[in-house]
Short mmCIF file of C-alpha atoms and ligand atoms in Angstrom, two decimals:
data_model
loop_
_atom_site.label_atom_id
_atom_site.label_comp_id
_atom_site.label_asym_id
_atom_site.label_seq_id
_atom_site.Cartn_x
_atom_site.Cartn_y
_atom_site.Cartn_z
CA ASN A 11 -20.59 17.25 -11.68
CA TRP A 12 -19.38 14.84 -8.97
CA ALA A 13 -18.29 17.62 -6.59
CA ARG A 14 -21.60 19.48 -7.16
CA THR A 15 -19.70 22.65 -7.95
CA PHE A 16 -21.36 22.95 -11.40
CA ARG A 17 -24.86 22.05 -12.59
CA TRP A 18 -26.33 21.91 -16.07
CA GLN A 19 -29.53 20.93 -17.80
CA PRO A 20 -29.16 19.73 -21.40
CA SER A 21 -32.04 20.16 -23.85
CA ARG A 22 -31.69 16.53 -24.93
CA THR A 23 -29.64 13.50 -23.82
CA TYR A 24 -28.47 10.72 -26.14
CA VAL A 25 -27.30 7.30 -24.99
CA PRO A 26 -25.73 5.74 -28.10
CA GLU A 27 -25.00 2.03 -28.40
CA THR A 28 -23.06 1.93 -31.66
CA ASP A 29 -20.70 4.10 -33.69
CA ALA A 30 -23.57 4.58 -36.15
CA ASP A 31 -25.78 5.95 -33.33
CA VAL A 32 -23.02 8.42 -32.51
CA ALA A 33 -22.68 9.54 -36.14
CA ASN A 34 -26.47 9.93 -36.38
CA LEU A 35 -26.70 12.06 -33.26
CA VAL A 36 -23.97 14.35 -34.59
CA ARG A 37 -25.97 14.74 -37.81
CA ASP A 38 -29.12 15.44 -35.73
CA ALA A 39 -27.21 18.10 -33.85
CA ARG A 40 -26.00 19.75 -37.06
CA ARG A 41 -29.54 19.83 -38.42
CA ALA A 42 -30.80 21.36 -35.16
CA ARG A 43 -27.80 23.75 -34.99
CA ALA A 44 -27.22 22.27 -31.54
CA VAL A 45 -24.00 22.01 -29.55
CA VAL A 46 -22.90 18.62 -28.21
CA ARG A 47 -20.93 17.68 -25.12
CA VAL A 48 -20.04 14.15 -24.11
CA VAL A 49 -20.38 13.46 -20.42
CA GLY A 50 -18.00 10.87 -19.02
CA ALA A 51 -18.23 10.05 -15.33
CA ARG A 52 -18.72 13.81 -14.54
CA HIS A 53 -15.64 13.75 -12.31
CA SER A 54 -14.08 16.93 -13.67
CA PRO A 55 -14.19 19.65 -11.02
CA SER A 56 -15.14 22.28 -13.62
CA ASP A 57 -17.79 22.92 -16.28
CA ILE A 58 -15.69 21.22 -19.01
CA ALA A 59 -18.36 18.54 -19.55
CA ALA A 60 -21.33 20.89 -19.10
CA THR A 61 -23.97 20.84 -21.79
CA PRO A 62 -25.72 24.16 -21.60
CA ASP A 63 -29.42 24.52 -22.21
CA ALA A 64 -30.73 26.58 -25.09
CA ASP A 65 -30.80 29.92 -23.28
CA ALA A 66 -27.20 29.78 -22.18
CA MET A 67 -25.97 29.11 -25.71
CA LEU A 68 -27.63 32.08 -27.36
CA GLY A 69 -30.38 29.97 -28.83
CA ARG A 70 -28.41 26.83 -29.79
CA PRO A 71 -29.86 23.78 -28.02
CA GLY A 72 -27.40 21.69 -26.00
CA PHE A 73 -27.27 17.90 -26.48
CA ALA A 74 -25.58 15.72 -23.86
CA VAL A 75 -24.16 12.33 -24.79
CA ARG A 76 -23.72 9.60 -22.20
CA MET A 77 -21.44 6.75 -23.17
CA HIS A 78 -22.24 4.10 -20.55
CA ARG A 79 -23.76 1.77 -23.19
CA MET A 80 -20.51 1.92 -25.14
CA ALA A 81 -18.35 0.55 -22.36
CA ASN A 82 -17.17 -2.88 -23.53
CA ILE A 83 -13.75 -4.38 -23.99
CA VAL A 84 -13.33 -4.99 -27.72
CA HIS A 85 -10.11 -6.99 -27.68
CA ILE A 86 -7.22 -7.83 -25.39
CA ASP A 87 -4.02 -8.82 -27.19
CA ARG A 88 -1.75 -10.51 -24.66
CA ALA A 89 1.06 -11.04 -27.13
CA ARG A 90 1.20 -7.42 -28.23
CA LEU A 91 0.28 -6.06 -24.79
CA THR A 92 -2.62 -3.93 -25.99
CA VAL A 93 -6.26 -3.46 -25.08
CA THR A 94 -8.97 -2.04 -27.32
CA ALA A 95 -12.04 -0.77 -25.48
CA GLN A 96 -15.07 1.37 -26.11
CA ALA A 97 -14.70 4.92 -24.88
CA GLY A 98 -17.28 4.81 -22.09
CA ILE A 99 -15.60 2.06 -20.06
CA THR A 100 -14.42 3.18 -16.64
CA LEU A 101 -10.78 2.81 -15.65
CA GLU A 102 -11.97 0.54 -12.84
CA ALA A 103 -13.81 -1.85 -15.18
CA LEU A 104 -10.90 -1.77 -17.60
CA SER A 105 -8.41 -2.53 -14.81
CA VAL A 106 -10.47 -5.45 -13.49
CA ALA A 107 -10.82 -6.97 -16.97
CA LEU A 108 -7.11 -6.54 -17.64
CA ASP A 109 -6.23 -8.09 -14.29
CA ARG A 110 -8.23 -11.19 -15.21
CA ALA A 111 -6.08 -11.43 -18.34
CA GLY A 112 -2.87 -10.99 -16.32
CA LEU A 113 -2.41 -7.41 -17.52
CA ALA A 114 -2.67 -3.88 -16.13
CA LEU A 115 -2.79 -0.24 -17.10
CA GLU A 116 0.70 1.19 -16.77
CA ASN A 117 -0.35 3.85 -14.23
CA LEU A 118 -3.45 5.37 -12.66
CA GLY A 119 -4.39 8.53 -10.77
CA SER A 120 -5.98 8.56 -7.34
CA ILE A 121 -9.33 7.16 -8.47
CA ALA A 122 -10.57 4.88 -11.25
CA GLU A 123 -14.22 5.92 -11.57
CA GLN A 124 -13.49 8.05 -14.64
CA THR A 125 -14.20 6.84 -18.17
CA VAL A 126 -11.19 6.09 -20.32
CA ALA A 127 -12.10 8.79 -22.87
CA GLY A 128 -12.96 11.35 -20.18
CA SER A 129 -9.60 10.81 -18.49
CA MET A 130 -7.69 11.08 -21.73
CA ALA A 131 -9.57 14.24 -22.77
CA THR A 132 -8.17 16.21 -19.81
CA GLY A 133 -4.65 14.80 -19.52
CA THR A 134 -5.40 12.78 -16.38
CA HIS A 135 -2.18 11.64 -14.73
CA GLY A 136 -0.86 9.56 -11.86
CA ALA A 137 2.49 9.79 -10.08
CA GLY A 138 5.91 8.73 -11.32
CA SER A 139 8.73 10.52 -13.12
CA ARG A 140 9.02 7.70 -15.66
CA PHE A 141 5.30 7.50 -16.43
CA GLY A 142 3.34 9.91 -18.58
CA VAL A 143 -0.33 10.89 -18.45
CA LEU A 144 -2.79 8.07 -19.10
CA SER A 145 -3.15 9.01 -22.78
CA SER A 146 0.59 8.63 -23.34
CA THR A 147 -0.13 4.89 -23.56
CA ALA A 148 -2.66 5.36 -26.39
CA LEU A 149 -1.87 3.77 -29.74
CA GLU A 150 -5.14 4.43 -31.57
CA ILE A 151 -8.15 6.68 -31.03
CA VAL A 152 -11.35 6.35 -33.05
CA LEU A 153 -13.66 9.34 -33.08
CA ILE A 154 -16.74 10.68 -34.82
CA THR A 155 -15.96 14.23 -35.89
CA GLY A 156 -18.22 17.28 -35.96
CA THR A 157 -19.24 16.38 -39.52
CA GLY A 158 -20.23 12.84 -38.52
CA GLU A 159 -17.14 11.31 -40.16
CA ARG A 160 -15.47 8.30 -38.44
CA ARG A 161 -11.73 8.92 -38.14
CA VAL A 162 -9.11 6.46 -36.95
CA LEU A 163 -6.06 8.25 -35.55
CA ARG A 164 -2.87 6.33 -34.86
CA ARG A 165 0.39 7.07 -33.10
CA ASP A 166 2.28 5.99 -36.22
CA ASP A 167 0.23 8.10 -38.68
CA PRO A 168 2.54 9.83 -41.18
CA ASP A 169 1.09 13.16 -40.01
CA PRO A 170 0.58 12.60 -36.27
CA ASP A 171 -0.82 16.08 -35.44
CA ALA A 172 -4.45 14.94 -35.22
CA PHE A 173 -3.46 11.99 -33.03
CA ARG A 174 -1.37 14.24 -30.78
CA ALA A 175 -4.31 16.64 -30.49
CA ALA A 176 -6.70 13.79 -29.62
CA LEU A 177 -4.43 12.69 -26.75
CA CYS A 178 -5.74 15.66 -24.75
CA SER A 179 -8.75 16.84 -26.75
CA LEU A 180 -10.84 18.61 -24.09
CA GLY A 181 -13.78 16.93 -25.84
CA CYS A 182 -13.44 19.37 -28.75
CA LEU A 183 -12.43 17.22 -31.71
CA GLY A 184 -15.33 14.78 -31.74
CA ILE A 185 -16.90 11.93 -29.84
CA VAL A 186 -14.32 9.28 -29.06
CA VAL A 187 -15.89 5.85 -29.52
CA GLN A 188 -12.92 3.52 -29.09
CA VAL A 189 -9.32 3.56 -27.91
CA THR A 190 -6.40 1.15 -28.04
CA LEU A 191 -3.91 1.42 -25.20
CA ARG A 192 -0.54 -0.13 -24.52
CA VAL A 193 -0.71 -2.20 -21.32
CA VAL A 194 1.81 -4.07 -19.17
CA PRO A 195 1.90 -7.45 -17.43
CA ALA A 196 -0.05 -7.28 -14.16
CA PHE A 197 2.15 -5.94 -11.38
CA GLN A 198 1.95 -5.18 -7.71
CA LEU A 199 3.03 -2.15 -5.76
CA ALA A 200 5.06 -2.35 -2.57
CA VAL A 201 4.51 0.78 -0.55
CA VAL A 202 6.72 2.36 2.09
CA GLU A 203 5.76 5.54 3.87
CA GLY A 204 7.80 8.10 5.73
CA GLU A 205 7.80 11.62 7.03
CA LEU A 206 10.15 14.51 6.34
CA ASP A 207 10.22 18.26 6.74
CA PHE A 208 9.56 20.94 4.17
CA ALA A 209 13.18 22.10 3.88
CA THR A 210 14.38 18.56 3.11
CA MET A 211 11.62 18.14 0.56
CA ALA A 212 12.47 21.43 -1.15
CA GLN A 213 16.21 20.68 -1.23
CA GLN A 214 15.89 17.10 -2.44
CA LEU A 215 12.74 17.22 -4.53
CA PRO A 216 14.10 15.66 -7.76
CA SER A 217 15.75 12.78 -5.92
CA LEU A 218 12.74 12.19 -3.66
CA LEU A 219 10.44 12.03 -6.65
CA ALA A 220 12.83 9.65 -8.40
CA GLN A 221 13.36 7.55 -5.28
CA SER A 222 10.59 5.12 -6.19
CA ASP A 223 8.54 4.30 -9.27
CA HIS A 224 5.57 6.26 -7.96
CA THR A 225 6.34 8.82 -5.25
CA ARG A 226 3.57 10.92 -3.75
CA LEU A 227 4.32 13.73 -1.32
CA TRP A 228 1.69 15.34 0.88
CA TRP A 229 2.76 18.57 2.52
CA MET A 230 0.50 19.77 5.32
CA PRO A 231 0.59 23.58 5.43
CA PRO A 232 0.86 25.67 7.46
CA THR A 233 3.09 23.08 9.18
CA ASP A 234 6.38 21.89 7.70
CA ARG A 235 5.32 18.22 7.86
CA VAL A 236 5.49 16.20 4.68
CA LEU A 237 4.18 12.64 4.36
CA ALA A 238 5.93 10.64 1.66
CA GLN A 239 4.69 7.52 -0.02
CA TYR A 240 7.14 5.51 -2.10
CA ALA A 241 5.66 2.77 -4.28
CA ARG A 242 7.88 0.23 -6.02
CA ARG A 243 6.61 -1.89 -8.91
CA ILE A 244 6.94 -5.65 -8.51
CA THR A 245 6.58 -7.39 -11.84
CA PRO A 246 6.46 -11.13 -12.55
CA PRO A 247 9.91 -12.66 -13.13
CA ALA A 248 8.88 -13.96 -16.58
CA ALA A 249 6.17 -13.05 -19.06
CA ASP A 250 4.12 -16.17 -18.32
CA ALA A 251 4.74 -16.20 -14.55
CA SER A 252 2.44 -14.72 -11.98
CA LEU A 253 3.17 -13.04 -8.68
CA PRO A 254 2.23 -14.53 -5.33
CA PRO A 255 -1.14 -13.13 -4.29
CA PRO A 256 -0.84 -9.97 -2.23
CA PRO A 257 -2.09 -9.91 1.34
CA THR A 258 -5.80 -9.26 1.53
CA ARG A 259 -6.51 -5.63 2.23
CA PRO A 260 -8.02 -5.55 5.71
CA ARG A 261 -11.27 -3.67 5.69
CA PRO A 262 -10.77 -0.82 8.13
CA GLY A 263 -13.21 -1.04 11.00
CA TRP A 264 -16.14 1.37 11.16
CA VAL A 265 -14.21 3.77 13.40
CA ARG A 266 -11.12 4.21 11.19
CA GLY A 267 -12.81 3.53 7.88
CA SER A 268 -15.96 5.54 8.26
CA LEU A 269 -16.48 7.36 11.55
CA ILE A 270 -13.20 9.30 11.58
CA PRO A 271 -12.61 10.18 7.92
CA HIS A 272 -16.16 10.40 6.65
CA HIS A 273 -18.26 11.56 9.59
CA LEU A 274 -16.16 13.10 12.34
CA TYR A 275 -13.81 14.81 9.91
CA GLU A 276 -16.60 16.17 7.73
CA ALA A 277 -18.60 17.32 10.77
CA SER A 278 -15.51 18.98 12.24
CA LEU A 279 -14.72 20.73 8.96
CA TYR A 280 -18.30 21.91 8.83
CA ALA A 281 -18.01 23.31 12.36
CA ALA A 282 -14.74 24.96 11.35
CA THR A 283 -16.49 26.88 8.58
CA TRP A 284 -17.98 28.87 11.49
CA MET A 285 -14.97 28.70 13.79
CA PRO A 286 -11.76 28.28 11.74
CA ARG A 287 -9.54 27.80 14.81
CA LEU A 288 -11.13 24.35 15.17
CA LEU A 289 -9.07 23.32 12.15
CA ALA A 290 -5.69 23.17 13.89
CA PRO A 291 -6.40 19.99 15.86
CA LEU A 292 -7.79 18.30 12.73
CA ASP A 293 -4.41 17.58 11.20
CA PRO A 294 -4.29 14.04 12.62
CA TYR A 295 -7.63 13.21 11.02
CA ALA A 296 -6.31 14.19 7.63
CA ALA A 297 -3.25 12.03 8.25
CA ILE A 298 -5.36 9.05 9.30
CA ALA A 299 -7.62 9.44 6.31
CA HIS A 300 -4.59 9.33 4.04
CA ALA A 301 -2.75 6.61 5.90
CA ASP A 302 -5.74 4.29 5.86
CA ALA A 303 -5.82 4.39 2.11
CA HIS A 304 -2.62 2.34 2.05
CA SER A 305 -3.19 0.02 4.94
CA ILE A 306 -1.37 -2.87 3.28
CA PRO A 307 2.29 -2.77 2.26
CA ARG A 308 1.79 -4.62 -1.05
CA GLY A 309 -1.13 -5.06 -3.40
CA ARG A 310 -2.43 -5.17 -6.96
CA SER A 311 -1.39 -2.05 -8.84
CA PHE A 312 -4.85 -0.74 -9.60
CA GLU A 313 -5.97 -1.14 -6.01
CA MET A 314 -2.86 0.48 -4.54
CA PHE A 315 -2.91 3.54 -6.81
CA LYS A 316 -6.34 4.53 -5.53
CA LEU A 317 -6.95 6.86 -2.61
CA ASP A 318 -10.02 7.55 -0.56
CA CYS A 319 -10.71 11.12 -1.68
CA LEU A 320 -13.17 11.52 1.21
CA PHE A 321 -15.98 13.86 0.25
CA LYS A 322 -17.03 16.69 -2.09
CA GLN A 323 -14.30 19.19 -2.64
CA TYR A 324 -12.90 22.12 -4.57
CA VAL A 325 -9.64 21.09 -6.12
CA THR A 326 -7.15 22.69 -8.44
CA GLU A 327 -3.84 21.49 -9.72
CA TRP A 328 -1.22 23.07 -11.97
CA CYS A 329 1.89 21.66 -13.52
CA VAL A 330 5.42 23.13 -13.58
CA PRO A 331 8.77 21.86 -14.88
CA LEU A 332 10.65 19.83 -12.27
CA ALA A 333 13.40 22.45 -12.18
CA ASP A 334 10.92 25.11 -10.95
CA ALA A 335 8.90 23.02 -8.51
CA ALA A 336 10.87 23.63 -5.30
CA ARG A 337 10.82 27.40 -5.88
CA VAL A 338 7.05 27.31 -6.47
CA LEU A 339 6.48 25.29 -3.30
CA THR A 340 8.63 27.66 -1.26
CA ALA A 341 6.71 30.66 -2.61
CA LEU A 342 3.47 28.89 -1.70
CA ARG A 343 4.67 28.20 1.82
CA ASP A 344 5.69 31.84 2.31
CA ALA A 345 2.38 33.10 0.93
CA ILE A 346 0.27 30.74 3.07
CA ARG A 347 2.21 31.79 6.16
CA ALA A 348 1.91 35.47 5.31
CA ALA A 349 -1.84 35.17 4.69
CA GLY A 350 -2.27 33.38 8.05
CA PRO A 351 -5.87 33.31 9.27
CA ALA A 352 -7.14 34.74 5.98
CA VAL A 353 -6.63 31.35 4.29
CA ALA A 354 -6.21 28.97 7.23
CA GLY A 355 -9.91 28.05 7.22
CA ALA A 356 -9.62 26.70 3.68
CA VAL A 357 -6.42 24.65 3.97
CA HIS A 358 -8.23 21.39 4.67
CA ALA A 359 -6.00 18.83 3.09
CA PRO A 360 -2.34 18.25 2.39
CA ILE A 361 -0.94 19.78 -0.81
CA GLU A 362 -0.23 16.87 -3.12
CA ILE A 363 3.01 16.79 -5.12
CA ARG A 364 3.43 14.25 -7.93
CA SER A 365 5.80 14.07 -10.87
CA VAL A 366 4.93 12.85 -14.38
CA ALA A 367 7.06 12.12 -17.41
CA ALA A 368 6.87 14.59 -20.29
CA ASP A 369 4.54 13.48 -23.09
CA ASP A 370 3.74 14.40 -26.68
CA ALA A 371 0.06 15.40 -26.48
CA LEU A 372 -0.23 18.87 -28.03
CA LEU A 373 -2.13 20.36 -25.09
CA SER A 374 -1.07 18.16 -22.20
CA PRO A 375 0.21 20.38 -19.38
CA ALA A 376 3.21 18.03 -19.34
CA THR A 377 3.83 18.29 -23.07
CA ALA A 378 7.45 18.22 -24.15
CA SER A 379 6.39 20.42 -27.13
CA SER A 380 8.87 19.78 -29.91
CA THR A 381 11.50 18.05 -27.74
CA PRO A 382 11.17 14.25 -27.96
CA ALA A 383 9.15 13.29 -24.87
CA ALA A 384 11.57 10.48 -24.00
CA THR A 385 14.46 12.89 -23.44
CA ALA A 386 12.55 15.77 -21.81
CA ALA A 387 12.68 16.36 -18.04
CA PRO A 388 9.63 15.40 -15.96
CA PHE A 389 6.99 17.84 -14.76
CA VAL A 390 5.53 18.25 -11.28
CA TYR A 391 1.84 18.62 -10.48
CA ILE A 392 0.98 20.55 -7.32
CA GLY A 393 -2.62 20.14 -6.15
CA ILE A 394 -4.67 21.90 -3.47
CA ILE A 395 -8.01 20.90 -1.97
CA THR A 396 -10.68 22.62 0.08
CA TYR A 397 -13.47 20.28 1.12
CA ARG A 398 -17.12 21.23 0.93
CA PRO A 399 -18.37 19.69 4.18
CA TYR A 400 -22.09 19.03 3.67
CA GLY A 401 -21.86 21.37 0.68
CA ALA A 402 -20.69 24.34 2.78
CA ASP A 403 -18.04 26.77 1.54
CA ALA A 404 -15.06 27.26 3.82
CA PRO A 405 -14.05 30.82 4.69
CA GLY A 406 -10.89 31.94 2.93
CA ARG A 407 -11.24 29.61 -0.06
CA ALA A 408 -11.33 32.40 -2.63
CA ARG A 409 -8.23 33.94 -1.04
CA TYR A 410 -6.43 30.55 -0.91
CA TRP A 411 -7.22 29.93 -4.59
CA ALA A 412 -6.17 33.45 -5.60
CA LEU A 413 -2.89 33.08 -3.73
CA TYR A 414 -2.17 29.69 -5.34
CA GLU A 415 -3.17 30.80 -8.85
CA ALA A 416 -1.11 34.00 -8.63
CA ILE A 417 2.04 32.06 -7.76
CA LEU A 418 1.54 29.35 -10.37
CA ARG A 419 0.60 31.89 -13.02
CA GLN A 420 3.60 34.08 -12.29
CA ARG A 421 5.90 31.08 -12.74
CA GLY A 422 4.43 29.88 -16.02
CA GLY A 423 2.53 26.92 -14.55
CA ARG A 424 -0.01 25.16 -16.76
CA PRO A 425 -3.41 24.33 -15.23
CA HIS A 426 -4.89 20.82 -15.26
CA TRP A 427 -7.62 21.06 -17.92
CA ALA A 428 -10.22 19.23 -15.83
CA LYS A 429 -10.03 21.72 -12.98
CA ALA A 430 -11.47 25.25 -12.99
CA PHE A 431 -8.88 27.97 -13.68
CA PRO A 432 -8.95 31.63 -14.68
CA LEU A 433 -6.78 31.80 -17.85
CA GLY A 434 -8.15 32.89 -21.22
CA PRO A 435 -7.04 31.83 -24.74
CA ALA A 436 -4.30 34.45 -25.15
CA GLU A 437 -2.51 33.49 -21.94
CA LEU A 438 -2.96 29.77 -22.59
CA ALA A 439 -1.57 30.15 -26.11
CA ARG A 440 1.59 31.66 -24.58
CA LEU A 441 1.91 28.60 -22.31
CA TYR A 442 1.84 26.27 -25.33
CA PRO A 443 3.94 28.29 -27.80
CA GLU A 444 4.82 25.39 -30.09
CA THR A 445 1.58 23.42 -30.04
CA TRP A 446 -1.41 25.73 -29.53
CA ALA A 447 -1.83 26.76 -33.18
CA THR A 448 -1.53 23.15 -34.36
CA PHE A 449 -4.24 22.06 -31.92
CA GLN A 450 -6.53 24.83 -33.17
CA ARG A 451 -5.88 23.81 -36.79
CA VAL A 452 -6.77 20.17 -36.04
CA ARG A 453 -9.82 21.29 -34.10
CA ALA A 454 -11.05 23.42 -37.03
CA SER A 455 -10.62 20.48 -39.40
CA CYS A 456 -12.43 18.01 -37.10
CA ASP A 457 -15.17 20.38 -35.98
CA PRO A 458 -15.54 23.17 -38.56
CA ASP A 459 -18.94 24.31 -37.24
CA ASN A 460 -18.10 24.31 -33.52
CA VAL A 461 -20.48 21.52 -32.61
CA PHE A 462 -18.42 20.42 -29.58
CA THR A 463 -18.44 23.63 -27.61
CA ASN A 464 -19.74 25.06 -24.37
CA ALA A 465 -18.99 27.97 -22.03
CA TYR A 466 -15.72 26.34 -20.85
CA VAL A 467 -14.49 25.93 -24.42
CA ARG A 468 -15.37 29.50 -25.38
CA ARG A 469 -13.71 30.83 -22.22
CA HIS A 470 -10.42 28.96 -22.65
CA LEU A 471 -9.95 28.10 -26.34
C1 LIG B 678 -12.00 12.47 -6.47
C2 LIG B 678 -11.25 12.81 -7.74
C3 LIG B 678 -9.93 12.39 -7.89
C4 LIG B 678 -9.23 12.70 -9.06
N1 LIG B 678 -7.93 12.30 -9.17
C5 LIG B 678 -7.22 12.66 -10.26
C6 LIG B 678 -5.84 12.28 -10.39
O1 LIG B 678 -5.28 11.59 -9.54
N2 LIG B 678 -5.16 12.72 -11.49
C7 LIG B 678 -5.75 13.50 -12.44
O2 LIG B 678 -5.08 13.89 -13.40
N3 LIG B 678 -7.06 13.84 -12.36
C8 LIG B 678 -7.80 13.43 -11.30
N4 LIG B 678 -9.12 13.77 -11.23
C9 LIG B 678 -9.73 14.46 -12.38
C10 LIG B 678 -10.33 13.45 -13.39
O3 LIG B 678 -9.42 12.45 -13.72
C11 LIG B 678 -10.70 14.20 -14.67
O4 LIG B 678 -11.62 15.20 -14.35
C12 LIG B 678 -11.28 13.30 -15.76
O5 LIG B 678 -11.31 14.03 -16.95
C13 LIG B 678 -12.68 12.83 -15.41
O6 LIG B 678 -13.11 11.86 -16.33
P1 LIG B 678 -14.68 11.65 -16.57
O7 LIG B 678 -14.87 10.34 -17.26
O8 LIG B 678 -15.42 11.89 -15.33
O9 LIG B 678 -14.97 12.79 -17.64
P2 LIG B 678 -15.90 14.09 -17.49
O10 LIG B 678 -15.45 14.87 -16.34
O11 LIG B 678 -17.33 13.70 -17.56
O12 LIG B 678 -15.50 14.83 -18.86
C14 LIG B 678 -14.22 15.36 -19.04
C15 LIG B 678 -14.03 15.78 -20.49
O13 LIG B 678 -13.96 14.62 -21.31
C16 LIG B 678 -14.86 14.75 -22.40
N5 LIG B 678 -15.27 13.41 -22.80
C17 LIG B 678 -15.72 12.41 -22.01
N6 LIG B 678 -15.98 11.32 -22.76
C18 LIG B 678 -15.69 11.65 -24.04
C19 LIG B 678 -15.77 10.95 -25.28
N7 LIG B 678 -16.20 9.70 -25.36
N8 LIG B 678 -15.41 11.61 -26.39
C20 LIG B 678 -14.98 12.89 -26.34
N9 LIG B 678 -14.89 13.59 -25.21
C21 LIG B 678 -15.24 12.97 -24.07
C22 LIG B 678 -15.98 15.60 -21.85
O14 LIG B 678 -16.73 16.22 -22.89
C23 LIG B 678 -15.19 16.61 -21.05
O15 LIG B 678 -14.68 17.58 -21.92
C24 LIG B 678 -9.86 13.45 -10.10
C25 LIG B 678 -11.19 13.86 -9.95
C26 LIG B 678 -11.88 13.53 -8.79
C27 LIG B 678 -13.32 13.96 -8.66
#
């Protein structure tokens, strides 16, 4: 994968160009009793997209499917504000094409290299209490099931269970070949940044997160410093009007754009894997690396949402109801302080705090379950990162992860599906009491012979 934390070697790789190619490869796989995994942009920091070789799967060969030749825009409907695209298109390519048509995706996460289907499969989200995960904008999903059947699933289907399962499918229902998403008129983001302390953040979390359309908070443990970024949407005054062009994003010079964040910081983190006390003075580098990502106050939405995620990293992120988030953060702060030097060497980056609106995907960590998503309270994602400077493992990472997972687990947090986590099916089923069984029923009907499986799927589902 992108972070080089997992490797795999499929027995065979398919690169389909048409829906018929996809159906044929599924039939090939059934004949060969093979398992199939689609690989998107390989950005998931786990083995979710891994296609095991024959040995690992107890004798079943593993077929990988790459979708980069099915990456075209099919249709943009400006009147209805929809886009239909093939599943392998990246969010970046989709955003650029939409921008040319005066449109935009409603929200994005920190990067746009992912494929549209890969992002939807794991419940990829951005920031903003009024905005759901990317797949919450889906209107139609076309997939080839484990029997080679082409199924068109729509939000307004009389029985929407299959559609709701496909909104966060973990790649287990079939190979998605095409999606139709709701889009919005192109907009810009005006960004203001500020700093606050941990106590203020914990006391005022709901209002801080609601203070702008897209609020991102970065808390820098073990300190009490919190950087806040508030982004406000600026939309055209009328449907056919356009906004004045944003200022051109100045390219940071080599020192701020490359030397400090990508070379000096990585080299210093590498040195700190031997001598963790070197980490303390590195805080400003982390701040600069983050600050430089938003070096203009206003810009096109899809450019402003993105962050420079620096270099290879371990990352995990769990989701809790807004009402529990401050308590979880306080418990994390206490635990990080208590652990002291045992984890300090692994706390490389600020802890990122983002809210998302509840959605109706059966297995989205932000699912509203049976409550209508529109009336349910938002959720909060809390993410931690330990970099892998030049591929090296930082001391204390296992302890940092264990500490984080214990707290989130104890408080009923739900892990981001793309990121590695230690929960098995029984515990996960308890976290999705109203939707787990329905997802499994849809999965059995779409993939009765378990074609779309791998070690990740067997471990968690
Ligand atoms: C630097 C970085 C920043 C990130 N930022 C964010 C963020 O801000 N918010 C967030 O929520 N996540 C974030 N992520 C996680 C990322 O969005 C998810 O891992 C996403 O699923 C990756 O998409 P991908 O195209 O790389 O899919 P992959 O990782 O290749 O695959 C993910 C899953 O999708 C399935 N899949 C892919 N294509 C298809 C298809 N056509 N049909 C059926 N199944 C398919 C795969 O089988 C697999 O199960 C980030 C990751 C990185 C590395």
